[in-house]
Amino acid sequence: MISPALENDLKASIRSIPDYPKPGILFHDITTLLGDPRAFRRAIDELVQPWAGMKIDKVAGIEARGFIIGGAVAHQVSAGFVPIRKKGKLPHKRVSIAYSLEYGLDEMEMHADAVQAHERVVLVDDLIATGGTAEGAVKLLRQLGAEVLAACFIIDLPDLGGADKLRRLDVPVRTLVQFEGD
Ligand code: AMP
């Protein structure tokens, strides 16, 4: 948990846009948080706080906003960075997994040599909703034998159950702000 004051400050730095990208979706836009130097730094510091001082080999970020946050987190904890990308974007030998979206399935990929067996990996994205995307990423990392230490997100939409889904997979979850009722 973070302090209510910090949660309020971070929430105030996030812009929420109704009916984007389609009617009925409230889109939580973190570009305003990223553009605010103080909010960006505090969000990164807080995300990794429970694992400060632990050995982390790699931070894996989910395309695309997870690259921005994950890159900053990796720098902060002196870890390497691993991109998890949509199908067809990575040039070298890949592993892939299908994952569920709101409607239907998609595929995500990682380079097969991006993590080694037993490496300690923290997974990062901007937001967890249903957890389908993050669940796919956890399974992909575990396919390569990685130990998923934790998954970190700036925003949790608790009503959609994604954080609980990851906890059921034995992945500790860290989130900073919650938007209820989405
Ligand atoms: P999910 O797989 O349902 O947990 O969806 C998480 C992914 O979709 C993350 O990569 C988010 O960036 C994106 N996402 C889902 N819902 C929203 C939302 N309401 N606002 C912004 N991004 C979202």
CSV table of N, CA, C and O and ligand atoms in Angstrom, one decimal, residues 25-28 62-63 65 100 125-134 157, ligand 1:
chain,number,residue,atom,x,y,z
A,25,ILE,N,-15.8,2.5,-22.7
A,25,ILE,CA,-14.5,2.3,-22.1
A,25,ILE,C,-14.1,3.7,-21.5
A,25,ILE,O,-14.1,4.7,-22.2
A,26,LEU,N,-13.6,3.6,-20.2
A,26,LEU,CA,-13.0,4.8,-19.6
A,26,LEU,C,-11.5,4.6,-19.7
A,26,LEU,O,-11.0,3.7,-19.0
A,27,PHE,N,-10.8,5.3,-20.6
A,27,PHE,CA,-9.4,5.1,-20.8
A,27,PHE,C,-8.6,5.9,-19.9
A,27,PHE,O,-8.7,7.2,-19.8
A,28,HIS,N,-7.7,5.3,-19.1
A,28,HIS,CA,-6.8,6.0,-18.2
A,28,HIS,C,-5.5,6.2,-18.9
A,28,HIS,O,-4.7,5.3,-19.1
A,62,ILE,N,5.6,-4.8,-21.0
A,62,ILE,CA,4.6,-5.2,-22.0
A,62,ILE,C,4.4,-4.0,-22.9
A,62,ILE,O,4.1,-2.9,-22.5
A,63,GLU,N,4.5,-4.2,-24.3
A,63,GLU,CA,4.2,-3.2,-25.3
A,63,GLU,C,2.9,-2.5,-25.1
A,63,GLU,O,1.9,-3.2,-24.8
A,65,ARG,N,3.1,0.9,-23.4
A,65,ARG,CA,3.4,1.7,-22.2
A,65,ARG,C,4.3,1.1,-21.2
A,65,ARG,O,5.0,1.7,-20.4
A,100,SER,N,-5.9,-13.8,-23.9
A,100,SER,CA,-7.3,-13.4,-24.2
A,100,SER,C,-7.4,-11.9,-24.0
A,100,SER,O,-6.9,-11.2,-23.1
A,125,ASP,N,3.7,-3.2,-16.3
A,125,ASP,CA,2.8,-2.6,-17.4
A,125,ASP,C,2.2,-1.3,-16.7
A,125,ASP,O,2.3,-1.1,-15.5
A,126,ASP,N,1.5,-0.5,-17.5
A,126,ASP,CA,0.9,0.7,-16.9
A,126,ASP,C,-0.3,0.4,-16.1
A,126,ASP,O,-0.6,1.0,-15.1
A,127,LEU,N,-1.1,-0.7,-16.6
A,127,LEU,CA,-2.4,-0.9,-16.0
A,127,LEU,C,-2.8,-2.3,-16.1
A,127,LEU,O,-2.5,-3.0,-17.0
A,128,ILE,N,-3.5,-2.8,-15.0
A,128,ILE,CA,-4.0,-4.2,-15.1
A,128,ILE,C,-5.6,-4.1,-15.0
A,128,ILE,O,-6.1,-3.4,-14.1
A,129,ALA,N,-6.2,-4.7,-16.0
A,129,ALA,CA,-7.7,-4.7,-16.0
A,129,ALA,C,-8.2,-6.1,-15.8
A,129,ALA,O,-8.3,-6.6,-14.6
A,130,THR,N,-8.4,-6.9,-16.8
A,130,THR,CA,-8.9,-8.3,-16.6
A,130,THR,C,-7.7,-9.2,-16.3
A,130,THR,O,-7.9,-10.3,-15.9
A,131,GLY,N,-6.5,-8.7,-16.6
A,131,GLY,CA,-5.3,-9.5,-16.3
A,131,GLY,C,-4.9,-10.5,-17.4
A,131,GLY,O,-3.9,-11.2,-17.3
A,132,GLY,N,-5.7,-10.5,-18.5
A,132,GLY,CA,-5.4,-11.5,-19.6
A,132,GLY,C,-4.0,-11.2,-20.2
A,132,GLY,O,-3.2,-12.2,-20.4
A,133,THR,N,-3.6,-10.0,-20.4
A,133,THR,CA,-2.3,-9.6,-20.9
A,133,THR,C,-1.2,-10.0,-20.0
A,133,THR,O,-0.2,-10.7,-20.4
A,134,ALA,N,-1.3,-9.7,-18.7
A,134,ALA,CA,-0.2,-10.0,-17.8
A,134,ALA,C,-0.1,-11.5,-17.5
A,134,ALA,O,1.0,-12.0,-17.4
A,157,LEU,N,-7.5,-1.8,-12.0
A,157,LEU,CA,-9.0,-1.7,-12.1
A,157,LEU,C,-9.6,-2.9,-11.3
A,157,LEU,O,-9.8,-3.9,-11.9
B,1,AMP,P1,-6.0,-6.6,-19.4
B,1,AMP,O1,-5.4,-7.6,-20.3
B,1,AMP,O2,-7.5,-6.6,-19.5
B,1,AMP,O3,-5.6,-6.6,-18.0
B,1,AMP,O4,-5.7,-5.2,-20.1
B,1,AMP,C1,-4.4,-4.6,-19.8
B,1,AMP,C2,-3.8,-3.9,-21.0
B,1,AMP,O5,-4.8,-3.2,-21.7
B,1,AMP,C3,-2.7,-3.0,-20.5
B,1,AMP,O6,-1.6,-3.1,-21.4
B,1,AMP,C4,-3.4,-1.6,-20.6
B,1,AMP,O7,-2.5,-0.6,-21.1
B,1,AMP,C5,-4.6,-1.8,-21.5
B,1,AMP,N1,-5.9,-1.3,-20.9
B,1,AMP,C6,-6.9,-2.0,-20.6
B,1,AMP,N2,-7.9,-1.3,-20.1
B,1,AMP,C7,-7.5,0.0,-20.1
B,1,AMP,C8,-8.1,1.3,-19.7
B,1,AMP,N3,-9.3,1.4,-19.2
B,1,AMP,N4,-7.3,2.4,-19.8
B,1,AMP,C9,-6.1,2.3,-20.4
B,1,AMP,N5,-5.5,1.2,-20.8
B,1,AMP,C10,-6.2,0.0,-20.6
